[in-house]
Structures are given as C-alpha cells and as structure tokens.
Amino acid sequence: MVNRTEPAQLGQVVDEFAIDGDILDIRPYGDGHINVTYLVTADDARYILQRMNTDVFPDTASLMRNIELVTAFLHARGQETLELVPTKDGRDWVETDGGAFRVYRFIEGTMSYNLVDDARIFASAGAAFGAFQRTLADFDAAQLTETIAHFHDTPHRYADFRAAVDADPLGRADALRDEIAFYDARADDYGRIMAALADGSVPLRVTHNDTKLNNILMDAASGVPRAIIDLDTVMPGSMLFDFGDSIRFGASTGLEDEPDLDKVHFSLPLFRAYASGFLGEVGDTATPRELELLPEAAHLMTLECGMRFLGDYLLGDVYFATKYPEHNLVRAHTQMRLAREMEEQMPQMHAVIDEVMASRGGNGDVNDADDADDVDDAAGAGDAR
Ligand code: ADP
Ligand code: GN1
Ligand code: MG
C-alpha cells in the first residue's frame, strides 16, 4: 500500500513550499497508518511533509479547507496546533504526478506514545482530548465537510466487513472462521451509538474521530500534552467515538500490533485514568445517555477497529499501511482480545464512570468510596496539564 516517492521527486515537491533555508535531508517518519509522512530537515527549521492518502480522502480540497478552518480556530484560542506551510505562491498543498502533498511546521520538543503504562500520562491525554472537544463546541460544524462518510457508523463498518468476507479475493476467509464468527456473534450490538444519535439522546458534536495516543504530541521535557495532530477526520461525530477510540488504543497493556497476546490486556486503571482526565473537561456537558454509553463506546470502537483490520486483511491490505504480510491480522487479534476483556469487565467500567462523575461533583452514582479516592489521584494528574 505504501509506495514511497523517489527522494529526488520529494525534493522538488518540498521546493514548491515556502521553506526557510536549504533542504538538508528528507526521510520517512512516524507511525501513521494512512498518510505517508516524511521529516524534512532544512538549514533553519524542520518540517513534516505528507503525501496525503487520496484513496482514503479523495476530496483533497475539502480536507485541506477543514484543516485550515480548524487550525485557525484553535490558534485563535491560544492552543498549539498544526501549522500549514504555504507554497511559494500561497496554496496549502500541491498536486503532482506522485500524489497530493502538504507541509506542516515540525512541532519541536515533543514526543508521542504508542503504549503507556503510567496512568498519569494517560489521564493527561484524556484531559487534552476533552479540552480539544470542549474548545470545538464553539466551532460551527456546518463549515466542515465530512471527509469520510460513515466513519464511525459501526453497522456500516460491519456491512463493509461482511462484503469483504463474501468477496474473499485471496481465499483467506476459510482460515479465519473463528475471527469472522466473533464479529458475527456481536452484530446485534453494533447499532447502539448510531441509535442514540438518531433519537437525540446523544448529540452530534465536532469531534476528532481518530483519538489514538500517538495523535497527541507531548512535551518531551515535561510530559504535558502540547498539540493534538492528525486533524484529517475532524467532523461532526459523537463524544463516544473520541472516548472509545482512545480507550481501545491506550487502555491496553500491549501495542496495537503486539503479536504476543499474553501481553495484551484491557487495563481498568488506565480506563479510569483516561475517564477522569476526559470527563474532567467534558463531564459537565455530557448527557446522561452519553455517560451511560461510555463503556459500550470503548467496546464498540474496539470491535469496529478490529473488523476494519480483519476486513483489510481479507481484501489484501489495501487500506492500512502494513509492515509485514500478517500485520492487519495481528492487529485484529489484539482488538478481539481487548473487546473480550472489556465484555468481562463491563460492570466495573460502568462503576468507574459513576465514580469519576461523583468525584468531580457531577451527577453520577457513587458505588465505591474507596475507589473514588483513586480516581481523585488520576484526575489530579489530568488537571496538571
Ligand atoms: P497518519 O494520518 O498517517 O496517522 P499523522 O498526521 O498522524 O499521519 O502523522 C504521522 C506521524 O507524524 C504522527 O504520529 C507524528 O509522530 C508525526 N507528526 C505529524 N505531524 C507532525 C508535526 N507537525 N510535528 C511533529 N510531528 C508530527
Ligand atoms: C488510522 O491515521 P492513523 O494512523 O492515526 C485510521 C483510524 C484507525 C487507526 C488504527 C483515517 O489512524 O481510523 O482507528 O488507523 N484513520 C483513518 O490504528 O482511517
Ligand atoms: Mg496519525
């Protein structure tokens, strides 16, 4: 899927942008699954060059307009955010034979995590994504183009998954009977968030929609979240999508692509930490139904992502960037492990949400006063942002 553009061609592309000084080096960078990302080192500054994935985002002009609008809005509110570097003739991106490219200023002095075991760090990520959403509550959603239709519509994703199973172009489905049965067995659950959006008990908000931990840049010295990146999927959505996707990626004791499933467990302490950070920012705006569905959202986003990985494996790895032939299957297996463990711990997850809301003076039920003290610790870390 990832075909690298020739270095000489990349040099020509970068040359179209208003970059300070001579370009010294261009090399592949980061762990994103969608765009092809390069670090560009010039005399005076570093930059991120991205070949945008125009299969995934075919309407580049609208995508880039969304990013312009959202980054300008965040910047005006004093938040550190992505900064596009224009071309020498004032455009936001260039289209070449080798694809569509954009350049951002490199956000210096930061790092990101693919795995975290420190609950305080994860709590601060929750607070950062919560604050992001709270800030965007004032953004006029009508300005945004939906960059990918049905992005977190889980029943729609399941239909796509079934179509991949039926097409089975590489004859892989036979060996995946257990995995396919796993997703079929849960089909009745997939519509819960979409139903709540449809009946109005869960409001549409402007959401990030791709809230995995490596889409937050943390200050390398202090560990404090600095900027939320990967704004390609900022669209009208549900708070539940953002919360659930963060949990599926970050409340795991293993990497998203950990091949040894013995290392992959759903972590209730990490769930608690993230919930305290996130709800510390948006808990007062959450509807009762949103609060009630937060644990299910984590479960659903984990199922959804897993079926996307498995569907992509069935289709021959045409969507997510992969580093080896079984990569998407390995990813699907971690998501299945996590979803199973969430099913086992669903009552505890609900209790955590109640405790977090109670400890922040919200309207949740108090189930366990001792655990609520632990929540206070994690909430304190989240507030340290
Ligand atoms: P993808 O859509 O493929 O996930 P991202 O926009 O998330 O692409 O970028 C991939 C990686 O590149 C990020 O996870 C991050 O490590 C790095 N990155 C992207 N933009 C910047 C930036 N402006 N400054 C520093 N690092 C960045
Ligand atoms: C992709 O772009 P990236 O790597 O941050 C994907 C997400 C998935 C994620 C799984 C536009 O995110 O939806 O949850 O991979 N982004 C898109 O790691 O499909
Ligand atoms: Mg990313």
Tab-separated table of C-alpha atoms and ligand atoms in Angstrom:
chain	number	residue	atom	x	y	z
A	1	MET	CA	0.000	0.000	0.000
A	2	VAL	CA	2.732	2.477	0.940
A	3	ASN	CA	4.699	3.232	-2.165
A	4	ARG	CA	7.462	5.646	-1.372
A	5	THR	CA	8.021	8.563	-3.681
A	6	GLU	CA	11.585	8.899	-5.023
A	7	PRO	CA	13.804	11.234	-2.935
A	8	ALA	CA	14.612	13.459	-5.924
A	9	GLN	CA	10.924	13.938	-6.596
A	10	LEU	CA	10.313	14.709	-2.914
A	11	GLY	CA	12.989	17.392	-3.077
A	12	GLN	CA	11.168	19.011	-5.972
A	13	VAL	CA	7.890	18.855	-4.094
A	14	VAL	CA	9.336	20.442	-0.953
A	15	ASP	CA	10.898	23.124	-3.107
A	16	GLU	CA	7.415	24.337	-4.005
A	17	PHE	CA	6.753	25.250	-0.358
A	18	ALA	CA	7.898	28.427	1.409
A	19	ILE	CA	10.602	26.748	3.462
A	20	ASP	CA	13.400	28.694	5.174
A	21	GLY	CA	16.902	27.757	4.052
A	22	ASP	CA	18.281	24.825	2.085
A	23	ILE	CA	16.884	21.335	2.453
A	24	LEU	CA	19.441	19.025	4.063
A	25	ASP	CA	17.539	15.773	4.457
A	26	ILE	CA	14.169	14.109	3.806
A	27	ARG	CA	13.352	10.778	5.456
A	28	PRO	CA	10.297	8.629	6.306
A	29	TYR	CA	8.870	9.467	9.722
A	30	GLY	CA	6.235	8.418	12.284
A	31	ASP	CA	3.804	5.564	12.802
A	32	GLY	CA	0.675	6.708	10.950
A	33	HIS	CA	-1.315	4.095	9.037
A	34	ILE	CA	-2.861	6.406	6.430
A	35	ASN	CA	-0.648	9.169	5.045
A	36	VAL	CA	2.971	8.801	4.008
A	37	THR	CA	4.922	11.074	6.332
A	38	TYR	CA	8.461	12.469	5.961
A	39	LEU	CA	10.657	14.557	8.214
A	40	VAL	CA	12.270	17.377	6.267
A	41	THR	CA	15.370	18.973	7.763
A	42	ALA	CA	16.320	22.368	6.376
A	43	ASP	CA	19.051	24.825	7.456
A	44	ASP	CA	16.840	26.767	9.805
A	45	ALA	CA	13.925	24.534	10.735
A	46	ARG	CA	12.359	21.103	10.436
A	47	TYR	CA	9.089	20.269	8.692
A	48	ILE	CA	6.647	17.414	8.181
A	49	LEU	CA	5.928	16.579	4.547
A	50	GLN	CA	2.927	14.358	3.941
A	51	ARG	CA	1.763	12.619	0.847
A	52	MET	CA	-1.922	12.569	1.599
A	53	ASN	CA	-3.817	9.359	1.069
A	54	THR	CA	-6.150	10.366	-1.735
A	55	ASP	CA	-7.764	6.912	-1.835
A	56	VAL	CA	-8.919	7.437	1.746
A	57	PHE	CA	-9.545	11.201	1.349
A	58	PRO	CA	-10.466	11.736	-2.316
A	59	ASP	CA	-11.664	15.336	-1.855
A	60	THR	CA	-8.293	16.902	-1.025
A	61	ALA	CA	-9.542	20.475	-1.396
A	62	SER	CA	-12.281	19.974	1.218
A	63	LEU	CA	-9.949	18.047	3.509
A	64	MET	CA	-7.433	20.877	3.434
A	65	ARG	CA	-10.119	23.501	3.924
A	66	ASN	CA	-11.310	21.666	7.054
A	67	ILE	CA	-7.761	21.654	8.386
A	68	GLU	CA	-7.275	25.341	7.620
A	69	LEU	CA	-10.513	26.233	9.416
A	70	VAL	CA	-9.915	24.050	12.456
A	71	THR	CA	-6.275	25.046	12.938
A	72	ALA	CA	-7.123	28.752	12.536
A	73	PHE	CA	-9.891	28.361	15.122
A	74	LEU	CA	-7.622	26.582	17.622
A	75	HIS	CA	-4.774	29.011	17.020
A	76	ALA	CA	-7.086	31.977	17.670
A	77	ARG	CA	-7.925	30.414	21.054
A	78	GLY	CA	-4.273	30.158	22.008
A	79	GLN	CA	-3.957	26.413	21.509
A	80	GLU	CA	-0.826	24.948	19.981
A	81	THR	CA	-1.863	23.204	16.796
A	82	LEU	CA	-0.664	22.117	13.373
A	83	GLU	CA	0.634	24.955	11.233
A	84	LEU	CA	0.461	24.570	7.474
A	85	VAL	CA	3.348	25.952	5.443
A	86	PRO	CA	2.002	27.536	2.242
A	87	THR	CA	3.540	27.049	-1.169
A	88	LYS	CA	5.614	29.884	-2.588
A	89	ASP	CA	2.523	31.043	-4.465
A	90	GLY	CA	0.229	30.856	-1.453
A	91	ARG	CA	-1.512	27.485	-1.834
A	92	ASP	CA	-1.981	24.990	1.008
A	93	TRP	CA	-0.964	21.888	-0.887
A	94	VAL	CA	0.391	20.702	-4.219
A	95	GLU	CA	-0.752	18.045	-6.599
A	96	THR	CA	1.962	16.225	-8.576
A	97	ASP	CA	2.240	13.041	-10.633
A	98	GLY	CA	3.400	11.420	-7.389
A	99	GLY	CA	0.358	12.497	-5.359
A	100	ALA	CA	-1.018	15.335	-3.244
A	101	PHE	CA	1.373	16.836	-0.676
A	102	ARG	CA	1.202	19.258	2.244
A	103	VAL	CA	3.816	20.588	4.645
A	104	TYR	CA	3.459	21.377	8.358
A	105	ARG	CA	5.963	23.063	10.632
A	106	PHE	CA	7.550	20.345	12.755
A	107	ILE	CA	6.339	20.751	16.329
A	108	GLU	CA	9.696	20.680	18.098
A	109	GLY	CA	10.468	19.324	21.547
A	110	THR	CA	7.648	16.806	21.605
A	111	MET	CA	7.160	13.045	21.599
A	112	SER	CA	4.247	10.657	21.325
A	113	TYR	CA	3.419	7.259	22.792
A	114	ASN	CA	2.243	4.034	21.201
A	115	LEU	CA	1.975	2.420	24.627
A	116	VAL	CA	1.679	3.928	28.070
A	117	ASP	CA	1.781	2.281	31.480
A	118	ASP	CA	1.772	5.478	33.536
A	119	ALA	CA	-1.835	6.318	34.394
A	120	ARG	CA	-0.959	9.979	34.896
A	121	ILE	CA	0.213	10.338	31.310
A	122	PHE	CA	-2.936	8.663	30.027
A	123	ALA	CA	-5.095	10.884	32.269
A	124	SER	CA	-3.419	13.930	30.753
A	125	ALA	CA	-4.158	12.592	27.265
A	126	GLY	CA	-7.816	12.259	28.270
A	127	ALA	CA	-7.833	15.828	29.532
A	128	ALA	CA	-6.213	17.034	26.294
A	129	PHE	CA	-8.758	15.302	24.045
A	130	GLY	CA	-11.541	16.509	26.345
A	131	ALA	CA	-10.280	20.084	26.173
A	132	PHE	CA	-9.975	19.789	22.393
A	133	GLN	CA	-13.615	18.810	22.165
A	134	ARG	CA	-14.739	21.461	24.615
A	135	THR	CA	-12.964	24.146	22.585
A	136	LEU	CA	-14.543	22.905	19.359
A	137	ALA	CA	-18.017	23.131	20.905
A	138	ASP	CA	-17.983	26.766	19.682
A	139	PHE	CA	-16.939	25.807	16.159
A	140	ASP	CA	-19.685	25.952	13.552
A	141	ALA	CA	-19.988	22.348	12.370
A	142	ALA	CA	-21.785	23.451	9.199
A	143	GLN	CA	-18.434	24.793	7.920
A	144	LEU	CA	-16.915	21.315	7.882
A	145	THR	CA	-17.043	18.817	5.054
A	146	GLU	CA	-17.477	15.207	6.084
A	147	THR	CA	-14.121	13.832	4.909
A	148	ILE	CA	-15.064	10.146	5.235
A	149	ALA	CA	-18.750	9.225	5.245
A	150	HIS	CA	-19.986	6.755	7.899
A	151	PHE	CA	-16.593	6.881	9.611
A	152	HIS	CA	-17.737	5.520	12.993
A	153	ASP	CA	-21.061	4.078	11.826
A	154	THR	CA	-20.363	0.620	13.195
A	155	PRO	CA	-23.274	-1.172	11.436
A	156	HIS	CA	-21.987	0.326	8.177
A	157	ARG	CA	-18.464	-0.880	9.013
A	158	TYR	CA	-19.891	-4.323	9.722
A	159	ALA	CA	-21.631	-4.345	6.317
A	160	ASP	CA	-18.265	-3.489	4.722
A	161	PHE	CA	-16.662	-6.280	6.725
A	162	ARG	CA	-19.299	-8.797	5.574
A	163	ALA	CA	-18.762	-7.667	1.976
A	164	ALA	CA	-15.029	-8.348	2.402
A	165	VAL	CA	-15.795	-11.809	3.821
A	166	ASP	CA	-18.104	-12.562	0.900
A	167	ALA	CA	-15.666	-11.249	-1.710
A	168	ASP	CA	-12.694	-13.027	-0.114
A	169	PRO	CA	-10.440	-12.233	-3.116
A	170	LEU	CA	-7.391	-14.005	-1.650
A	171	GLY	CA	-9.166	-17.052	-0.269
A	172	ARG	CA	-8.278	-16.079	3.309
A	173	ALA	CA	-11.754	-16.372	4.863
A	174	ASP	CA	-11.675	-20.124	5.377
A	175	ALA	CA	-8.766	-19.929	7.785
A	176	LEU	CA	-10.457	-17.061	9.635
A	177	ARG	CA	-13.696	-18.773	10.554
A	178	ASP	CA	-13.285	-18.123	14.296
A	179	GLU	CA	-12.494	-14.455	13.818
A	180	ILE	CA	-15.421	-13.950	11.443
A	181	ALA	CA	-17.761	-15.784	13.837
A	182	PHE	CA	-16.535	-13.485	16.637
A	183	TYR	CA	-17.716	-10.404	14.729
A	184	ASP	CA	-20.945	-12.033	13.505
A	185	ALA	CA	-21.867	-13.045	17.061
A	186	ARG	CA	-21.829	-9.421	18.210
A	187	ALA	CA	-23.741	-7.934	15.256
A	188	ASP	CA	-26.795	-7.051	17.372
A	189	ASP	CA	-24.723	-4.624	19.467
A	190	TYR	CA	-23.219	-2.549	16.677
A	191	GLY	CA	-26.075	-0.058	16.308
A	192	ARG	CA	-26.185	1.288	19.863
A	193	ILE	CA	-24.382	4.601	19.344
A	194	MET	CA	-25.992	5.252	15.965
A	195	ALA	CA	-29.440	4.642	17.522
A	196	ALA	CA	-28.685	7.085	20.333
A	197	LEU	CA	-27.537	9.698	17.803
A	198	ALA	CA	-30.724	9.118	15.811
A	199	ASP	CA	-33.057	9.513	18.816
A	200	GLY	CA	-31.207	12.615	20.023
A	201	SER	CA	-30.163	11.231	23.424
A	202	VAL	CA	-26.574	11.566	22.216
A	203	PRO	CA	-25.861	14.906	20.470
A	204	LEU	CA	-23.733	15.429	17.377
A	205	ARG	CA	-20.628	17.412	18.284
A	206	VAL	CA	-17.474	18.393	16.415
A	207	THR	CA	-15.132	15.531	17.213
A	208	HIS	CA	-11.630	14.400	16.306
A	209	ASN	CA	-12.587	10.823	15.437
A	210	ASP	CA	-9.038	9.408	15.451
A	211	THR	CA	-8.021	9.874	19.060
A	212	LYS	CA	-5.284	7.327	19.393
A	213	LEU	CA	-2.478	8.207	21.723
A	214	ASN	CA	0.102	8.775	19.002
A	215	ASN	CA	-2.058	11.583	17.633
A	216	ILE	CA	-1.144	13.717	20.678
A	217	LEU	CA	2.273	15.312	20.860
A	218	MET	CA	3.516	15.607	24.453
A	219	ASP	CA	6.224	17.989	25.602
A	220	ALA	CA	9.435	15.940	25.660
A	221	ALA	CA	10.709	17.645	28.816
A	222	SER	CA	7.584	17.967	30.971
A	223	GLY	CA	5.357	15.225	29.509
A	224	VAL	CA	2.464	17.686	29.282
A	225	PRO	CA	0.271	17.360	26.144
A	226	ARG	CA	1.102	20.133	23.698
A	227	ALA	CA	-0.769	19.555	20.446
A	228	ILE	CA	-3.403	17.262	19.033
A	229	ILE	CA	-2.497	16.336	15.482
A	230	ASP	CA	-3.906	14.259	12.618
A	231	LEU	CA	-6.889	16.530	12.076
A	232	ASP	CA	-7.965	14.817	8.830
A	233	THR	CA	-11.077	13.306	10.388
A	234	VAL	CA	-12.306	16.270	12.446
A	235	MET	CA	-16.003	16.102	11.587
A	236	PRO	CA	-19.409	16.083	13.214
A	237	GLY	CA	-19.495	12.964	15.389
A	238	SER	CA	-20.066	11.748	18.912
A	239	MET	CA	-18.088	12.264	22.095
A	240	LEU	CA	-18.439	8.491	22.377
A	241	PHE	CA	-16.303	7.936	19.270
A	242	ASP	CA	-13.457	10.010	20.679
A	243	PHE	CA	-13.597	8.457	24.123
A	244	GLY	CA	-13.989	4.903	22.818
A	245	ASP	CA	-11.187	5.092	20.272
A	246	SER	CA	-8.740	6.443	22.866
A	247	ILE	CA	-9.572	3.589	25.215
A	248	ARG	CA	-9.241	0.873	22.575
A	249	PHE	CA	-5.715	2.038	21.757
A	250	GLY	CA	-4.400	3.370	25.040
A	251	ALA	CA	-6.054	1.330	27.828
A	252	SER	CA	-4.167	-1.739	26.664
A	253	THR	CA	-1.098	-3.291	28.242
A	254	GLY	CA	0.221	-4.104	24.764
A	255	LEU	CA	0.826	-2.378	21.472
A	256	GLU	CA	-1.943	-2.295	18.872
A	257	ASP	CA	0.160	-4.739	16.858
A	258	GLU	CA	1.587	-6.843	19.690
A	259	PRO	CA	1.901	-10.404	18.301
A	260	ASP	CA	2.110	-11.999	21.772
A	261	LEU	CA	-1.463	-11.852	23.028
A	262	ASP	CA	-0.335	-12.790	26.547
A	263	LYS	CA	0.932	-9.220	26.741
A	264	VAL	CA	-2.371	-7.675	25.658
A	265	HIS	CA	-4.926	-6.917	28.359
A	266	PHE	CA	-7.563	-4.291	28.882
A	267	SER	CA	-6.442	-2.164	31.832
A	268	LEU	CA	-9.164	-0.883	34.148
A	269	PRO	CA	-6.732	1.506	35.922
A	270	LEU	CA	-5.843	3.075	32.560
A	271	PHE	CA	-9.546	3.259	31.677
A	272	ARG	CA	-10.166	5.040	34.982
A	273	ALA	CA	-7.295	7.457	34.415
A	274	TYR	CA	-8.434	8.409	30.919
A	275	ALA	CA	-12.062	8.776	32.015
A	276	SER	CA	-11.049	11.091	34.852
A	277	GLY	CA	-8.996	13.302	32.543
A	278	PHE	CA	-11.599	13.359	29.771
A	279	LEU	CA	-14.643	13.858	31.975
A	280	GLY	CA	-12.772	16.476	33.981
A	281	GLU	CA	-13.057	18.571	30.809
A	282	VAL	CA	-16.373	17.498	29.271
A	283	GLY	CA	-18.246	15.706	32.062
A	284	ASP	CA	-20.467	18.718	32.737
A	285	THR	CA	-21.620	18.867	29.102
A	286	ALA	CA	-22.239	15.117	28.747
A	287	THR	CA	-25.848	13.935	28.572
A	288	PRO	CA	-26.944	11.045	30.840
A	289	ARG	CA	-27.063	8.760	27.800
A	290	GLU	CA	-23.540	9.725	26.774
A	291	LEU	CA	-22.265	8.885	30.251
A	292	GLU	CA	-24.164	5.616	30.212
A	293	LEU	CA	-22.709	4.613	26.841
A	294	LEU	CA	-19.041	5.476	27.528
A	295	PRO	CA	-18.070	1.879	28.452
A	296	GLU	CA	-20.016	0.463	25.484
A	297	ALA	CA	-18.324	3.027	23.259
A	298	ALA	CA	-14.899	1.680	24.236
A	299	HIS	CA	-16.113	-1.822	23.439
A	300	LEU	CA	-17.751	-0.787	20.154
A	301	MET	CA	-14.791	1.240	18.881
A	302	THR	CA	-12.551	-1.748	19.663
A	303	LEU	CA	-14.850	-4.083	17.752
A	304	GLU	CA	-15.130	-1.613	14.890
A	305	CYS	CA	-11.387	-1.135	14.508
A	306	GLY	CA	-10.776	-4.872	14.752
A	307	MET	CA	-13.272	-5.640	11.995
A	308	ARG	CA	-11.667	-2.925	9.856
A	309	PHE	CA	-8.233	-4.551	10.322
A	310	LEU	CA	-9.635	-8.012	9.603
A	311	GLY	CA	-11.614	-6.778	6.604
A	312	ASP	CA	-8.488	-5.130	5.237
A	313	TYR	CA	-6.536	-8.354	5.716
A	314	LEU	CA	-9.233	-10.213	3.765
A	315	LEU	CA	-9.025	-7.668	0.947
A	316	GLY	CA	-5.226	-7.871	0.723
A	317	ASP	CA	-4.158	-4.910	2.916
A	318	VAL	CA	-5.361	-2.137	0.696
A	319	TYR	CA	-6.255	0.477	3.364
A	320	PHE	CA	-3.939	0.460	6.396
A	321	ALA	CA	-0.182	0.676	5.916
A	322	THR	CA	1.349	-2.679	6.848
A	323	LYS	CA	4.947	-3.660	7.579
A	324	TYR	CA	4.592	-7.417	7.016
A	325	PRO	CA	2.008	-9.741	5.429
A	326	GLU	CA	0.096	-10.705	8.607
A	327	HIS	CA	0.206	-7.226	10.157
A	328	ASN	CA	-3.507	-6.480	9.866
A	329	LEU	CA	-4.386	-9.922	11.233
A	330	VAL	CA	-2.125	-9.378	14.246
A	331	ARG	CA	-3.837	-6.027	14.820
A	332	ALA	CA	-7.287	-7.649	14.534
A	333	HIS	CA	-6.287	-10.233	17.158
A	334	THR	CA	-5.252	-7.589	19.711
A	335	GLN	CA	-8.556	-5.783	19.190
A	336	MET	CA	-10.502	-9.025	19.690
A	337	ARG	CA	-8.589	-9.776	22.899
A	338	LEU	CA	-9.320	-6.293	24.242
A	339	ALA	CA	-13.006	-6.422	23.260
A	340	ARG	CA	-13.415	-9.766	25.060
A	341	GLU	CA	-11.818	-8.458	28.219
A	342	MET	CA	-13.988	-5.333	28.123
A	343	GLU	CA	-17.049	-7.595	27.926
A	344	GLU	CA	-15.881	-9.346	31.102
A	345	GLN	CA	-15.285	-6.042	32.875
A	346	MET	CA	-18.289	-4.055	31.655
A	347	PRO	CA	-19.890	-3.699	35.135
A	348	GLN	CA	-16.610	-2.411	36.579
A	349	MET	CA	-16.262	0.039	33.683
A	350	HIS	CA	-19.716	1.450	34.424
A	351	ALA	CA	-18.810	1.734	38.106
A	352	VAL	CA	-15.672	3.675	37.181
A	353	ILE	CA	-17.673	6.200	35.153
A	354	ASP	CA	-20.074	6.685	38.058
A	355	GLU	CA	-17.172	7.146	40.456
A	356	VAL	CA	-15.397	9.624	38.209
A	357	MET	CA	-18.554	11.680	37.804
A	358	ALA	CA	-19.242	11.592	41.525
A	359	SER	CA	-15.710	12.660	42.371
A	360	ARG	CA	-15.928	15.669	40.060
A	361	GLY	CA	-19.189	16.758	41.650
A	362	GLY	CA	-21.282	15.555	38.711
A	363	ASN	CA	-24.487	13.575	38.809
A	364	GLY	CA	-23.104	10.026	38.642
A	365	ASP	CA	-23.836	7.396	41.277
A	366	VAL	CA	-21.265	6.654	43.943
A	367	ASN	CA	-20.650	2.912	44.031
A	368	ASP	CA	-17.429	2.596	45.914
A	369	ALA	CA	-15.997	5.379	48.019
A	370	ASP	CA	-12.507	3.809	48.245
A	371	ASP	CA	-12.134	3.599	44.504
A	372	ALA	CA	-13.313	7.182	44.225
A	373	ASP	CA	-10.157	8.226	46.103
A	374	ASP	CA	-8.029	6.573	43.415
A	375	VAL	CA	-9.998	8.471	40.826
A	376	ASP	CA	-9.111	11.728	42.565
A	377	ASP	CA	-5.420	10.923	42.140
A	378	ALA	CA	-5.798	10.288	38.447
A	379	ALA	CA	-7.985	13.357	37.999
A	380	GLY	CA	-5.290	15.436	39.689
A	381	ALA	CA	-2.752	14.207	37.161
A	382	GLY	CA	-5.134	15.048	34.347
A	383	ASP	CA	-5.589	18.543	35.658
A	384	ALA	CA	-1.824	19.066	35.773
A	385	ARG	CA	-1.914	19.645	32.029
B	1	ADP	P1	-1.470	9.461	9.701
B	1	ADP	O1	-2.769	10.020	9.241
B	1	ADP	O2	-0.820	8.583	8.705
B	1	ADP	O3	-1.616	8.834	11.058
B	1	ADP	P2	-0.290	11.757	11.056
B	1	ADP	O4	-0.762	13.096	10.613
B	1	ADP	O5	-0.824	11.239	12.340
B	1	ADP	O6	-0.499	10.720	9.861
B	1	ADP	O7	1.311	11.839	11.137
B	1	ADP	C1	2.094	10.686	11.361
B	1	ADP	C2	3.095	10.945	12.477
B	1	ADP	O8	3.957	12.033	12.116
B	1	ADP	C3	2.465	11.383	13.794
B	1	ADP	O9	2.063	10.284	14.582
B	1	ADP	C4	3.600	12.173	14.434
B	1	ADP	O10	4.532	11.319	15.041
B	1	ADP	C5	4.279	12.828	13.241
B	1	ADP	N1	3.821	14.213	13.002
B	1	ADP	C6	2.806	14.609	12.179
B	1	ADP	N2	2.707	15.951	12.147
B	1	ADP	C7	3.685	16.434	12.950
B	1	ADP	C8	4.135	17.764	13.302
B	1	ADP	N3	3.561	18.856	12.809
B	1	ADP	N4	5.195	17.869	14.149
B	1	ADP	C9	5.806	16.771	14.649
B	1	ADP	N5	5.437	15.508	14.342
B	1	ADP	C10	4.399	15.326	13.509
B	2	GN1	C1	-5.800	5.090	11.277
B	2	GN1	O1	-4.257	7.808	10.606
B	2	GN1	P1	-3.991	6.992	11.824
B	2	GN1	O2	-2.901	6.010	11.676
B	2	GN1	O3	-3.826	7.920	13.010
B	2	GN1	C2	-7.275	5.256	10.954
B	2	GN1	C3	-8.093	5.199	12.249
B	2	GN1	C4	-7.824	3.883	12.959
B	2	GN1	C5	-6.323	3.755	13.206
B	2	GN1	C6	-5.975	2.419	13.813
B	2	GN1	C7	-8.392	7.921	8.537
B	2	GN1	O4	-5.370	6.177	12.080
B	2	GN1	O5	-9.471	5.289	11.950
B	2	GN1	O6	-8.509	3.840	14.180
B	2	GN1	O7	-5.584	3.875	11.968
B	2	GN1	N1	-7.501	6.532	10.265
B	2	GN1	C8	-8.282	6.598	9.165
B	2	GN1	O8	-4.696	2.482	14.350
B	2	GN1	O9	-8.876	5.615	8.706
B	3	MG	MG	-1.998	9.578	12.945
